[in-house]
Steps between C-alpha positions, in 0.01 A plus 500: 500500500338513844783306660761735349299802609476377860867401509628834373256713698601316818865557412450877505378490858720223638797725428547867592486619138121525482480690828785732410342573161155573643627678813734738317245561226214571739720734707573720200145491365338576835735793548399637159133449586552691823661790313270497196168441677516544876711817506358639175143405604428350160267207433656424161733199490632572149820658632604212723422243229709694247785488750439128551544450126846656512603297806381179331776531240758458779318257731350250253848363407545406867181296475580322174879463495498163676201341321705297249853608587469320832385184320807516274734565790361216714482272193129433569397608152569154363287351776212729402535408135479130578182531704164431331422872494477692176748779435219751474363391840843547659532852359144596592542362853812709557339807343185473710700446819696823444181681399332375816781648710447831322126468565575452871691828487206673330268349759697673775449835324122460536552691824516812279140495373387396849665808650363722224151358553525574870614859446308597185311384194736313264445449131455122489530487119838678502631272775383189314656623174838569659505160671402329175762694303784439746410129523514470120838674484626290791403186311677628186819585692497162676460315167795694354710443813429126497612481136829676582546264796458204266802614299764484775586313817645813663235679705689831497523488121128420482417796724721740306364371168139550611575848632673588173197379301256701713710818489560454129129484428446805722770708333423378148196721447670805655805465276287422195281806562812717505629365168152512350458866593833575335393322181753217534237232556214412261142501621445125457789418734374749758151350476640149546696606807195670643306180435728296731538770767406358841537834678300679233216254533497534878476879459147451369411325826665773707283766335185298563455279192484120493519387136434160349801536270734556796372196689544284188853638459608410855350153470679462166835595655445229759406249232803578279763478774346195662491336158866591441590358840318177420677484163828544684426183694337312213698198389344500148710787369455417134189711454576763768579787268204440268253443783633803687466721193142384438405549866646851521338596169165384636550702819588812299189451284280468810646822644457692177138390484442584869651846453291564191181398682595707804561810289204453266241432768688659792494185711629681806360549848501851647621446856519866601286630782362788292455297181762712327497296178127438487353726234184698570174437320543830313833388354377149423201643310734717293740213424228251411334754274811573291421477130834629372865432578689701760876495559658586833868588464713523813821697457707274725682170509255239628746308717591820687135566582446142612768514769417836656184654645359554150436127474149588619452697179621204291238276661228762458575538128501122456154481654376775265626298206350173629150648534500676162429193289825549310418861409755664733869418465788613720857547382815636665749719317818613671542871408877471553517249215235682294569872556288605199182336631354842582496594130213254449284709733548866402209618716669368816781729611769405747451123509728345763587158639200340663234682297211285380344572158146384426406516134226389265440567133326827603745673734749447783597638840763433765529458877809540719557191715521708817145622435381143549583518870397722788811625679546582868790622713665304778586778743741275688730474200350784288474262208200442276329167465207365301196488729238407238486330163261710291601361162153389398352849493751663260544185289127451440450872442784503248352193332162672466670813370682304230174337392287816484489765230420799718591633842254629757533860619441622856457875537564650843331837545684796645420862569282447808766434761473124457697267729805312375428202279853361467416155639175485304674595175763232563222244544332605174834483319551145628157427352622611153355851509665811371452777756483875452381802697255747352322821596143482374466877495781523242440201274255225423552138581688302230267283290680180612454569872413183689451636851501842666621535859443791738662451840349717774451831316510805729307730267187450292485421130417788269208480261723427202692233694182330610363517146810330361494241780130426443546475124776245553286283731197523273710348225586186696789628712612397847593712800620469857427787739657504847399718792701561818351592834633855450352542151273808512155524349524483122150609387537430129681167533282386792184577305629315196584191709147505637380446144694174521331410830811561715570745780821533706392603848732701733494215753823324597480124559687332787491156653536391863623149411606473135755779477858587428697701756191499725310757296490460124235261381571175321207409280389196307413437137125553491407392150624362171332720236413339170667793329829401669539129421864501611389547860359147489857366511599684820530296818314704761492246781796609710605846379350844533499843340697778666319835525617782725270800529244333274183685414157344497374443146121509476290329235229753411281247323357245743432257220857535380396570140350793315515642147689185389765583758566234761694564822679218685718528814855373472633550854311529828597542865442229756151474650467564871856617562526790252368847575520844338548856620368812332798702376296781352595687819828341621526728803182350645660157526618449858634146473585251229373217717155361433211689665126452514453779245703327230332316216564124499615312194520332263575785261575497128859614443532443125231478233479456125215618278471356151310680223391280208327783311799664330555646155762235414285218645804416712413511873658782695610455862546748781675395823483722807706427811741662747850622420652266760387208283786581261757638746865397472466283810182329383646419158838384629555159332624356830201628701256229618198681356270449203520858373743434216307191389169687491645797313677253273170326427343836416793589272479161331126518435512859378763411238321420171805323357501249785871555558482591868558273795609551860653201678642536853856399579595206720721528806834319479561496875374196683326473834679675785558299818446651843793372706591623848863519607453208739343286228792577265751392765305179559503424126877560493563268795276219377597502132864608502621345826274226633402321176854473348646390836240225537577372149876508556456337842314215332792464261752488787294232678486295179875535450578390858270200467680390184840535669387289793398213273 
């Protein structure tokens, strides 16, 4: 085998064909890299590798067309067969020589990650996965091309036959999906076609997944076509058909087993920079604790989702199923073929293509697929694109909803000039709360109220309002009260909060170093209260809390506990760099910069007091903070702050049914490269001009040397 490998590998580079193949290929690929990465300033190599996959269908036949056809034409095949070298060794030697040429080509593309490393911070896992995936597909294409070459002595016929095979496999799934969607193709045939789809399997790599089943498949393709090539040369043809059938059956069995193991235990590596497919601890705890069956029904054709951007959702749902211990199953139903599917879910109105239904024996709910992404606008083209994958939050919330018997209720008070709570209500709704507004002076709180929210009231509570509010808290209720820096004195409410050991001072907190827009303070998580266990799961190492115009919250009880009420800070400003100004008389403030008269931090900016002495024996909780804590900007899912996670933890822990969870989305965009115009031109010259010319020049020199012999 080694002698054949050396002989054939040398043949590629003692003739111009190897240089022409590599030179032309590297010219096209480097140009695409320049456009996709250098000009677009992207560190992700997925785009250029996807293009490489398409080019491989046309270039691999040039590499393999002469492998056996040349032997037939030169009549050296008989000489090979009479040598003391096994047929399998001959085939493997030729296969490895062609694969080694392809590996040389891939080695030249290592300039890409080197350039990305120089200009930014590449995702090494994604780069490794794409190289591994393209190498596996290259090996599969080479094995198929070698088999076609073994069937004819005409190199042109071998090249055309290989190209036809590659294009046929590429178009097969597209055509089959069309007939399947029209009902002309049964499911088992569509599943079989999807099973042998090379492009479909590479799509999982392109979206950041390296699966055991896919690697086994590519190796199996190599094994099958190399075996068929060896059989083609085998002189003992009596048992060829039987042996071939047994071998292929064994390969199919291995692939079925590998796919089953991959799906059951999700034997896939998440190669994405943001860990898009890695489930959070909150979701894993829910899935591992399932004690009843849940069905996830996707109103779509699975093959369609696998080939477009929604393939990320397919992978996410597969991971949910894998971690559920067999309790969660996923099925796809095409609504075009099953138009009456909506009749099975009378409570869900207006179901459309792409909706996802989560149901248990208790109840069901649905999610629109577009709600699983965060969308942004490209103002260059005025088109929308998915900027974040936030599928985990709505999917886990819907799962908890389907498993619970009751829904939490968040009541937002009105009648005192409260600030807008649109973003906060949206967050509570994502956490499986029903939300309603209520005027305490007109009606009492509903008996199923889970939490009461008052966002920066501008007028004081009346006696009857305060009585109803106090009665609710004394019975094990929860409340969140926000003050703004412009909130006036509220004698009744302020006095009542003092009974809980909390006072909101008219002092605005700023920070000379940790700030946003040079003025508004950015604070840190100060504590993880025992009454809020969900805060224990929040990563507080590198992110902060956004608070603009935050008021100082004072703990009135130095010991932190009195009358079975315990106060614990949640958020605090930075020590040393934060300071506060007295806004009780705003006109007396001459500058917002730090002066010697300003108090120096740290300051408490959010506090929770827990009362364990309630009529219902259920602890009641009162959170006091600033209105900016729940502003639209602070709670923006794409904002790099901890506000939404902290409020989500509070919402989750206040919910007695345990059906609340807040999980942040994950950015889909990769690292951005910082490339100057001069650097871009240098990349263009080196990769698109210099490198291909050097390779082609080496080919010309080799050709001239051979002519002079």
